[in-house]
Amino acid sequence: MYNQPMLRDDALKGKTIVVTGGGTGLGKAMGTYFLKLGANLIITSRKLEVLEKTADQMMADTGGQVLAVQCDVREYAQVENVLAQAMAKFGKVDGLVNNAAGNFISPTERLSANAFSSIIDIVLKGTVNCTLAFGKHWISEKQQASVLNIITTYAFTGSAYVVPSACAKGGVLALTRSLAVEWGKYGIRTNAIAPGPFPTKGAWDRLLPGDLAEKFDFKSRVPLKRVGENQELANLAAFLISDFSGYINGEVITIDGGEWLQGAGQMNGLEAIPSEMWDMLEQMTRAAKGS
Ligand code: HXC
Ligand code: NAP
């Protein structure tokens, strides 16, 4: 049931949406669903060949219109070119999904300064570049729009071994909440999604290489005992980018099966206690009343 499309047909009809990093993984899943809901789509990333293949597949699957534009989000001029090409083809842009990211696991002390800043530049500077270029355009055109930032749950908590990503995603969260207030008056809504584990090749190759995927099984960390389905994320993204969420601004919605709270609650480790022990523990805690 959870992998069924959620919104009604034509929910995004007439909308034009840009998805950065839209040629693979979660960006591809979100873009495909936006097309099914009637949107026009622009997908961007560094690898034009990957984008063009995805665009062809998306158009064949959905009958929608997809423009593939090569763009390294770290380069502001390339981002401005995406905007110019989108305007030339579709005449307007209504939504931006900042989904492009870079990440890999490493003890922080092993990172070069360039390795650290590469991740910050893709995730934080890239998101800022896109948001700034499109935001300036919308404000000068007096056009309402919706920005959706894809962060992670460790934007709230930090995380060892992915520290550049955690710093950058934390920055994107601050950007989300800041601009929601500052740009609300222009009719620009800014929201974020914090996904838990959704197995994609891009993420798993860099976060769980080799047999780490079996050794560090995400499913066991999630209270619901499963990973996410791409369509579940696409459903949430379509809602947040659409006018149906028109009064939601500055929100970050977690979609992780409860994973990050599982790690946070002080007594959550009691999950390990076998159920037959609870009678004895209850007697002991009740006995504490008289002590
Ligand atoms: C240490 C590394 C390294 C590694 C690269 N570097 N990989 N250092 N360990 N495994 C260093 C390089 O030596 C170099 O530093 C610097 O990082 C930049 O590397 P380049 O290869 O030149 O960078 P670039 O070509 O820009 O590639 C960026 C990348 C790459 C991030 C390194 O992996 C990439 O293109 N990723 C894009 C897709 C991606 O990462 N998807 C996953 C998102 S998942 P020096 O000093 O040598 O020059 C995600 C989910 C999180 O975010 C939550 C999941 C549950
Ligand atoms: P992915 O397939 O590797 O997606 C990342 C995309 O970003 C790729 O298409 C990549 O394309 C693009 N990209 C990287 N550097 C870029 C740059 N400099 N300029 C433009 N595009 C660039 O991984 P994914 O799992 O779908 O991740 C998508 C988003 O979800 C990311 O923001 C990630 O942090 C987030 N997320 C994922 C998970 C998960 O479990 N999968 C969990 C939490 C959050 P090119 O290589 O062609 O540039």
Tab-separated table of C-alpha atoms and ligand atoms in Angstrom:
chain	number	residue	atom	x	y	z
A	1	MET	CA	0.000	0.000	0.000
A	2	TYR	CA	2.766	2.429	0.947
A	3	ASN	CA	4.252	2.323	-2.534
A	4	GLN	CA	1.063	3.537	-4.210
A	5	PRO	CA	0.837	7.061	-5.687
A	6	MET	CA	-0.977	9.397	-3.293
A	7	LEU	CA	-2.079	12.627	-4.952
A	8	ARG	CA	-4.978	12.954	-7.374
A	9	ASP	CA	-4.360	12.995	-11.144
A	10	ASP	CA	-3.222	16.395	-12.480
A	11	ALA	CA	-2.233	17.598	-8.987
A	12	LEU	CA	0.828	19.288	-10.551
A	13	LYS	CA	-0.671	20.150	-13.931
A	14	GLY	CA	0.726	23.426	-15.274
A	15	LYS	CA	3.651	23.418	-12.826
A	16	THR	CA	7.278	23.378	-13.919
A	17	ILE	CA	9.690	21.883	-11.415
A	18	VAL	CA	13.496	21.690	-11.305
A	19	VAL	CA	15.072	18.712	-9.529
A	20	THR	CA	18.833	18.909	-8.978
A	21	GLY	CA	20.530	15.530	-9.012
A	22	GLY	CA	17.406	14.382	-10.858
A	23	GLY	CA	19.061	11.747	-13.052
A	24	THR	CA	19.450	9.082	-10.360
A	25	GLY	CA	18.108	7.690	-7.105
A	26	LEU	CA	15.581	9.690	-5.112
A	27	GLY	CA	15.714	12.674	-7.489
A	28	LYS	CA	14.701	10.405	-10.358
A	29	ALA	CA	11.889	8.869	-8.290
A	30	MET	CA	10.516	12.293	-7.287
A	31	GLY	CA	10.795	13.668	-10.829
A	32	THR	CA	9.008	10.671	-12.326
A	33	TYR	CA	6.111	11.114	-9.929
A	34	PHE	CA	5.905	14.880	-10.604
A	35	LEU	CA	5.586	14.054	-14.324
A	36	LYS	CA	2.846	11.504	-13.637
A	37	LEU	CA	0.978	14.271	-11.796
A	38	GLY	CA	1.165	16.504	-14.883
A	39	ALA	CA	4.245	18.681	-14.218
A	40	ASN	CA	6.934	19.718	-16.662
A	41	LEU	CA	10.357	18.704	-15.360
A	42	ILE	CA	13.927	19.955	-15.561
A	43	ILE	CA	16.591	17.556	-14.271
A	44	THR	CA	20.163	18.653	-13.716
A	45	SER	CA	23.472	17.144	-12.596
A	46	ARG	CA	27.080	16.910	-13.767
A	47	LYS	CA	26.676	13.827	-15.999
A	48	LEU	CA	24.712	14.797	-19.108
A	49	GLU	CA	24.719	11.253	-20.470
A	50	VAL	CA	23.003	9.942	-17.322
A	51	LEU	CA	20.496	12.821	-17.393
A	52	GLU	CA	19.596	12.281	-21.056
A	53	LYS	CA	19.062	8.557	-20.552
A	54	THR	CA	16.844	9.234	-17.530
A	55	ALA	CA	14.922	11.970	-19.396
A	56	ASP	CA	14.186	9.583	-22.300
A	57	GLN	CA	13.024	6.886	-19.902
A	58	MET	CA	10.855	9.349	-17.938
A	59	MET	CA	9.193	10.720	-21.085
A	60	ALA	CA	8.504	7.196	-22.378
A	61	ASP	CA	7.061	6.123	-19.013
A	62	THR	CA	4.891	9.183	-18.341
A	63	GLY	CA	4.319	11.058	-21.607
A	64	GLY	CA	5.517	14.235	-19.869
A	65	GLN	CA	8.107	16.791	-20.952
A	66	VAL	CA	11.611	16.618	-19.475
A	67	LEU	CA	14.517	18.983	-20.090
A	68	ALA	CA	17.973	17.661	-19.128
A	69	VAL	CA	20.532	20.368	-18.369
A	70	GLN	CA	24.121	19.721	-17.335
A	71	CYS	CA	24.947	21.720	-14.214
A	72	ASP	CA	27.457	21.499	-11.405
A	73	VAL	CA	25.538	23.181	-8.590
A	74	ARG	CA	28.817	24.483	-7.155
A	75	GLU	CA	29.067	26.885	-10.118
A	76	TYR	CA	26.620	29.805	-9.902
A	77	ALA	CA	26.888	30.593	-13.639
A	78	GLN	CA	25.837	27.016	-14.452
A	79	VAL	CA	22.836	27.334	-12.148
A	80	GLU	CA	21.827	30.585	-13.890
A	81	ASN	CA	22.046	28.689	-17.182
A	82	VAL	CA	19.547	26.098	-15.883
A	83	LEU	CA	17.131	28.920	-15.082
A	84	ALA	CA	17.612	30.493	-18.528
A	85	GLN	CA	17.065	27.164	-20.316
A	86	ALA	CA	14.024	26.344	-18.213
A	87	MET	CA	12.494	29.756	-18.985
A	88	ALA	CA	13.220	29.370	-22.705
A	89	LYS	CA	11.508	25.965	-22.856
A	90	PHE	CA	8.661	26.260	-20.380
A	91	GLY	CA	8.202	30.034	-19.811
A	92	LYS	CA	8.194	29.775	-16.015
A	93	VAL	CA	9.426	27.723	-13.074
A	94	ASP	CA	7.223	27.025	-10.051
A	95	GLY	CA	9.292	24.718	-7.907
A	96	LEU	CA	12.874	23.824	-7.024
A	97	VAL	CA	13.923	20.593	-5.336
A	98	ASN	CA	17.460	20.865	-3.944
A	99	ASN	CA	18.299	17.169	-4.027
A	100	ALA	CA	21.877	17.032	-5.408
A	101	ALA	CA	24.379	15.819	-2.828
A	102	GLY	CA	27.803	14.329	-2.294
A	103	ASN	CA	28.827	12.131	0.612
A	104	PHE	CA	31.113	9.296	1.692
A	105	ILE	CA	32.075	7.690	4.997
A	106	SER	CA	35.437	8.532	6.490
A	107	PRO	CA	37.040	9.205	9.865
A	108	THR	CA	37.220	12.996	9.831
A	109	GLU	CA	40.940	13.132	10.580
A	110	ARG	CA	41.626	11.221	7.338
A	111	LEU	CA	39.957	13.922	5.232
A	112	SER	CA	41.963	16.521	3.316
A	113	ALA	CA	40.712	20.083	3.504
A	114	ASN	CA	39.614	19.690	-0.100
A	115	ALA	CA	37.653	16.510	0.654
A	116	PHE	CA	35.778	18.317	3.445
A	117	SER	CA	35.020	21.358	1.339
A	118	SER	CA	33.975	19.274	-1.690
A	119	ILE	CA	30.997	17.954	0.266
A	120	ILE	CA	30.177	21.341	1.787
A	121	ASP	CA	30.339	22.892	-1.687
A	122	ILE	CA	27.980	20.383	-3.315
A	123	VAL	CA	25.440	20.222	-0.491
A	124	LEU	CA	25.420	23.649	1.159
A	125	LYS	CA	26.887	25.982	-1.454
A	126	GLY	CA	25.040	24.109	-4.232
A	127	THR	CA	21.713	24.465	-2.425
A	128	VAL	CA	22.437	28.131	-1.722
A	129	ASN	CA	23.405	28.767	-5.379
A	130	CYS	CA	20.198	27.237	-6.720
A	131	THR	CA	17.946	28.829	-4.114
A	132	LEU	CA	19.536	32.246	-4.637
A	133	ALA	CA	19.377	32.200	-8.443
A	134	PHE	CA	15.768	30.998	-8.557
A	135	GLY	CA	14.705	33.118	-5.582
A	136	LYS	CA	16.021	36.346	-7.127
A	137	HIS	CA	14.149	35.475	-10.311
A	138	TRP	CA	10.860	34.728	-8.550
A	139	ILE	CA	11.049	37.872	-6.441
A	140	SER	CA	11.720	40.110	-9.441
A	141	GLU	CA	8.949	38.379	-11.452
A	142	LYS	CA	6.564	38.540	-8.455
A	143	GLN	CA	5.952	34.835	-8.890
A	144	GLN	CA	4.858	32.475	-6.138
A	145	ALA	CA	7.024	29.383	-5.807
A	146	SER	CA	7.966	26.429	-3.640
A	147	VAL	CA	11.434	25.262	-2.592
A	148	LEU	CA	11.972	21.780	-1.203
A	149	ASN	CA	15.324	20.856	0.336
A	150	ILE	CA	16.307	17.217	0.810
A	151	ILE	CA	18.324	16.970	4.020
A	152	THR	CA	18.929	13.991	6.370
A	153	THR	CA	17.967	13.166	9.936
A	154	TYR	CA	21.547	13.706	11.102
A	155	ALA	CA	21.070	17.382	10.256
A	156	PHE	CA	19.374	17.436	13.705
A	157	THR	CA	21.844	15.307	15.613
A	158	GLY	CA	25.142	15.410	13.738
A	159	SER	CA	26.757	12.089	12.861
A	160	ALA	CA	30.220	10.617	13.163
A	161	TYR	CA	31.955	9.458	9.948
A	162	VAL	CA	29.916	11.726	7.648
A	163	VAL	CA	30.864	14.997	9.304
A	164	PRO	CA	31.106	17.223	6.180
A	165	SER	CA	27.664	16.026	5.110
A	166	ALA	CA	26.250	16.566	8.604
A	167	CYS	CA	27.647	20.135	8.706
A	168	ALA	CA	26.301	20.915	5.254
A	169	LYS	CA	22.850	19.397	5.790
A	170	GLY	CA	22.605	21.265	9.113
A	171	GLY	CA	23.295	24.442	7.152
A	172	VAL	CA	20.581	23.605	4.649
A	173	LEU	CA	18.138	23.109	7.519
A	174	ALA	CA	19.005	26.596	8.819
A	175	LEU	CA	18.576	27.983	5.296
A	176	THR	CA	15.149	26.330	5.070
A	177	ARG	CA	13.831	27.864	8.266
A	178	SER	CA	15.437	31.261	7.657
A	179	LEU	CA	14.098	31.777	4.138
A	180	ALA	CA	10.666	30.441	5.058
A	181	VAL	CA	10.323	33.580	7.157
A	182	GLU	CA	12.240	36.057	5.000
A	183	TRP	CA	10.705	35.045	1.651
A	184	GLY	CA	7.231	34.168	2.905
A	185	LYS	CA	6.134	37.710	2.030
A	186	TYR	CA	6.971	37.020	-1.627
A	187	GLY	CA	4.812	33.890	-1.672
A	188	ILE	CA	7.864	31.637	-1.710
A	189	ARG	CA	7.464	28.644	0.593
A	190	THR	CA	10.559	26.770	1.788
A	191	ASN	CA	10.333	23.303	3.310
A	192	ALA	CA	12.537	20.257	3.792
A	193	ILE	CA	12.328	16.492	3.924
A	194	ALA	CA	14.658	14.515	6.191
A	195	PRO	CA	14.772	10.962	4.842
A	196	GLY	CA	16.020	7.965	6.776
A	197	PRO	CA	17.494	5.027	4.863
A	198	PHE	CA	16.290	4.644	1.269
A	199	PRO	CA	18.607	2.217	-0.538
A	200	THR	CA	19.932	3.931	-3.681
A	201	LYS	CA	23.076	2.990	-5.564
A	202	GLY	CA	24.588	6.465	-5.080
A	203	ALA	CA	24.179	6.429	-1.304
A	204	TRP	CA	24.862	2.738	-0.640
A	205	ASP	CA	28.084	2.664	-2.736
A	206	ARG	CA	29.484	5.502	-0.618
A	207	LEU	CA	27.982	4.791	2.795
A	208	LEU	CA	27.879	0.992	2.891
A	209	PRO	CA	30.561	-0.240	0.470
A	210	GLY	CA	31.308	-3.974	0.135
A	211	ASP	CA	29.819	-6.173	2.836
A	212	LEU	CA	29.102	-3.205	5.148
A	213	ALA	CA	25.550	-3.322	3.787
A	214	GLU	CA	25.033	-6.691	5.534
A	215	LYS	CA	27.096	-5.878	8.617
A	216	PHE	CA	25.444	-2.499	9.241
A	217	ASP	CA	21.881	-3.414	8.455
A	218	PHE	CA	19.763	-0.248	8.509
A	219	LYS	CA	16.560	-2.254	8.919
A	220	SER	CA	17.495	-3.283	12.438
A	221	ARG	CA	17.914	0.402	13.442
A	222	VAL	CA	14.425	1.360	12.335
A	223	PRO	CA	11.486	0.771	14.711
A	224	LEU	CA	9.327	-0.191	11.729
A	225	LYS	CA	12.016	-2.755	10.745
A	226	ARG	CA	12.223	-1.735	7.113
A	227	VAL	CA	13.854	0.814	4.827
A	228	GLY	CA	11.902	3.418	2.874
A	229	GLU	CA	10.223	2.927	-0.497
A	230	ASN	CA	11.028	5.580	-3.116
A	231	GLN	CA	7.333	6.158	-3.821
A	232	GLU	CA	6.741	7.044	-0.161
A	233	LEU	CA	9.295	9.822	-0.467
A	234	ALA	CA	7.924	10.873	-3.853
A	235	ASN	CA	4.413	11.130	-2.380
A	236	LEU	CA	5.636	13.443	0.389
A	237	ALA	CA	7.748	15.525	-2.013
A	238	ALA	CA	4.844	15.942	-4.458
A	239	PHE	CA	2.607	17.127	-1.628
A	240	LEU	CA	5.184	19.602	-0.290
A	241	ILE	CA	5.996	21.049	-3.703
A	242	SER	CA	2.299	21.302	-4.658
A	243	ASP	CA	-0.279	23.946	-3.784
A	244	PHE	CA	-2.010	21.381	-1.526
A	245	SER	CA	0.622	22.226	1.108
A	246	GLY	CA	0.088	25.957	0.544
A	247	TYR	CA	0.036	26.816	4.266
A	248	ILE	CA	3.089	24.711	5.161
A	249	ASN	CA	6.215	26.865	5.294
A	250	GLY	CA	9.499	26.342	7.145
A	251	GLU	CA	8.641	22.766	8.021
A	252	VAL	CA	10.969	19.776	7.953
A	253	ILE	CA	9.220	16.437	7.662
A	254	THR	CA	11.085	13.331	8.734
A	255	ILE	CA	10.412	10.124	6.810
A	256	ASP	CA	12.523	7.471	8.530
A	257	GLY	CA	10.267	4.908	10.214
A	258	GLY	CA	11.232	6.421	13.583
A	259	GLU	CA	14.972	5.721	13.132
A	260	TRP	CA	16.477	8.894	14.582
A	261	LEU	CA	14.237	8.927	17.650
A	262	GLN	CA	15.135	5.288	18.262
A	263	GLY	CA	18.723	6.415	18.640
A	264	ALA	CA	17.800	9.402	20.800
A	265	GLY	CA	15.470	8.206	23.575
A	266	GLN	CA	17.461	7.479	26.734
A	267	MET	CA	15.649	4.258	27.618
A	268	ASN	CA	15.128	2.970	24.064
A	269	GLY	CA	17.821	0.334	24.669
A	270	LEU	CA	15.273	-1.524	26.852
A	271	GLU	CA	13.976	-2.915	23.570
A	272	ALA	CA	16.639	-5.601	24.156
A	273	ILE	CA	14.887	-6.909	27.290
A	274	PRO	CA	13.118	-10.240	26.628
A	275	SER	CA	9.352	-10.016	27.237
A	276	GLU	CA	9.482	-12.776	29.902
A	277	MET	CA	11.660	-10.530	32.082
A	278	TRP	CA	9.044	-7.809	32.366
A	279	ASP	CA	7.031	-9.583	35.161
A	280	MET	CA	10.121	-9.661	37.356
A	281	LEU	CA	11.078	-6.070	36.502
A	282	GLU	CA	7.550	-4.914	37.301
A	283	GLN	CA	7.715	-6.572	40.738
A	284	MET	CA	11.037	-4.884	41.408
A	285	THR	CA	9.871	-1.423	40.326
A	286	ARG	CA	6.642	-1.788	42.350
A	287	ALA	CA	8.672	-2.843	45.381
A	288	ALA	CA	10.587	0.435	45.162
A	289	LYS	CA	7.424	2.188	46.448
A	290	GLY	CA	8.104	1.170	50.020
A	291	SER	CA	11.816	1.896	50.006
B	1	HXC	C1	38.595	10.272	1.625
B	1	HXC	C2	37.979	11.189	-0.411
B	1	HXC	C3	37.140	10.083	-0.685
B	1	HXC	C4	37.069	9.039	0.304
B	1	HXC	C5	37.007	11.463	-2.350
B	1	HXC	N1	37.866	12.005	-1.482
B	1	HXC	N2	36.543	10.288	-1.885
B	1	HXC	N3	38.696	11.293	0.714
B	1	HXC	N4	37.813	9.178	1.430
B	1	HXC	N5	36.291	7.974	0.125
B	1	HXC	C6	38.593	13.273	-1.626
B	1	HXC	C7	39.440	13.333	-2.860
B	1	HXC	O1	40.714	12.700	-2.670
B	1	HXC	C8	39.579	14.841	-3.039
B	1	HXC	O2	40.476	15.404	-2.123
B	1	HXC	C9	38.198	15.348	-2.617
B	1	HXC	O3	37.644	14.333	-1.783
B	1	HXC	C10	37.281	15.563	-3.792
B	1	HXC	O4	37.193	14.357	-4.518
B	1	HXC	P1	36.846	14.329	-6.070
B	1	HXC	O5	36.719	12.905	-6.473
B	1	HXC	O6	37.794	15.208	-6.820
B	1	HXC	O7	35.422	15.094	-6.034
B	1	HXC	P2	34.233	15.108	-7.032
B	1	HXC	O8	34.624	14.568	-8.376
B	1	HXC	O9	33.622	16.445	-6.930
B	1	HXC	O10	33.218	14.000	-6.396
B	1	HXC	C11	32.486	14.279	-5.231
B	1	HXC	C12	32.319	13.025	-4.355
B	1	HXC	C13	31.779	11.813	-5.158
B	1	HXC	C14	31.396	13.428	-3.221
B	1	HXC	C15	33.704	12.669	-3.783
B	1	HXC	O11	31.572	10.711	-4.283
B	1	HXC	C16	30.484	12.139	-5.856
B	1	HXC	O12	30.492	12.571	-6.999
B	1	HXC	N6	29.308	11.927	-5.171
B	1	HXC	C17	28.000	12.294	-5.730
B	1	HXC	C18	26.894	11.356	-5.348
B	1	HXC	C19	26.784	11.017	-3.894
B	1	HXC	O13	27.725	11.211	-3.103
B	1	HXC	N7	25.626	10.456	-3.514
B	1	HXC	C20	25.369	10.034	-2.147
B	1	HXC	C21	24.464	10.965	-1.432
B	1	HXC	S1	23.918	10.091	-0.092
B	1	HXC	P3	42.017	15.775	-2.521
B	1	HXC	O14	42.551	16.435	-1.285
B	1	HXC	O15	42.673	14.467	-2.836
B	1	HXC	O16	41.942	16.682	-3.699
B	1	HXC	C22	23.490	11.023	1.159
B	1	HXC	C23	22.635	10.260	2.148
B	1	HXC	C24	22.908	10.439	3.562
B	1	HXC	O17	23.791	12.167	1.230
B	1	HXC	C25	22.081	9.611	4.544
B	1	HXC	C26	21.878	8.173	4.221
B	1	HXC	C27	21.150	7.352	5.249
B	2	NAP	P1	22.337	9.798	-5.591
B	2	NAP	O1	21.583	8.934	-6.537
B	2	NAP	O2	23.811	9.648	-5.534
B	2	NAP	O3	21.933	11.298	-5.882
B	2	NAP	C1	22.801	12.392	-5.787
B	2	NAP	C2	22.691	13.177	-7.061
B	2	NAP	O4	23.388	14.410	-6.918
B	2	NAP	C3	23.277	12.475	-8.295
B	2	NAP	O5	22.308	12.448	-9.311
B	2	NAP	C4	24.468	13.339	-8.700
B	2	NAP	O6	24.584	13.378	-10.116
B	2	NAP	C5	24.053	14.695	-8.137
B	2	NAP	N1	25.206	15.545	-7.862
B	2	NAP	C6	26.288	15.271	-7.094
B	2	NAP	N2	27.159	16.274	-7.105
B	2	NAP	C7	26.605	17.240	-7.903
B	2	NAP	C8	27.021	18.534	-8.308
B	2	NAP	N3	28.190	19.039	-7.899
B	2	NAP	N4	26.205	19.246	-9.121
B	2	NAP	C9	25.027	18.724	-9.519
B	2	NAP	N5	24.576	17.521	-9.182
B	2	NAP	C10	25.370	16.785	-8.380
B	2	NAP	O7	21.827	9.556	-4.089
B	2	NAP	P2	20.354	9.600	-3.443
B	2	NAP	O8	20.355	8.593	-2.361
B	2	NAP	O9	19.304	9.554	-4.476
B	2	NAP	O10	20.375	11.041	-2.737
B	2	NAP	C11	19.455	12.060	-3.090
B	2	NAP	C12	19.269	13.009	-1.923
B	2	NAP	O11	18.684	12.330	-0.816
B	2	NAP	C13	20.562	13.632	-1.388
B	2	NAP	O12	20.332	14.979	-1.019
B	2	NAP	C14	20.862	12.817	-0.178
B	2	NAP	O13	21.662	13.502	0.764
B	2	NAP	C15	19.445	12.585	0.330
B	2	NAP	N6	19.310	11.482	1.250
B	2	NAP	C16	19.388	10.202	0.789
B	2	NAP	C17	19.203	9.169	1.683
B	2	NAP	C18	19.230	7.726	1.251
B	2	NAP	O14	19.104	6.847	2.103
B	2	NAP	N7	19.360	7.439	-0.025
B	2	NAP	C19	18.983	9.438	3.033
B	2	NAP	C20	18.942	10.759	3.460
B	2	NAP	C21	19.089	11.767	2.551
B	2	NAP	P3	25.982	13.604	-10.895
B	2	NAP	O15	26.956	12.653	-10.314
B	2	NAP	O16	25.631	13.342	-12.338
B	2	NAP	O17	26.351	15.042	-10.690
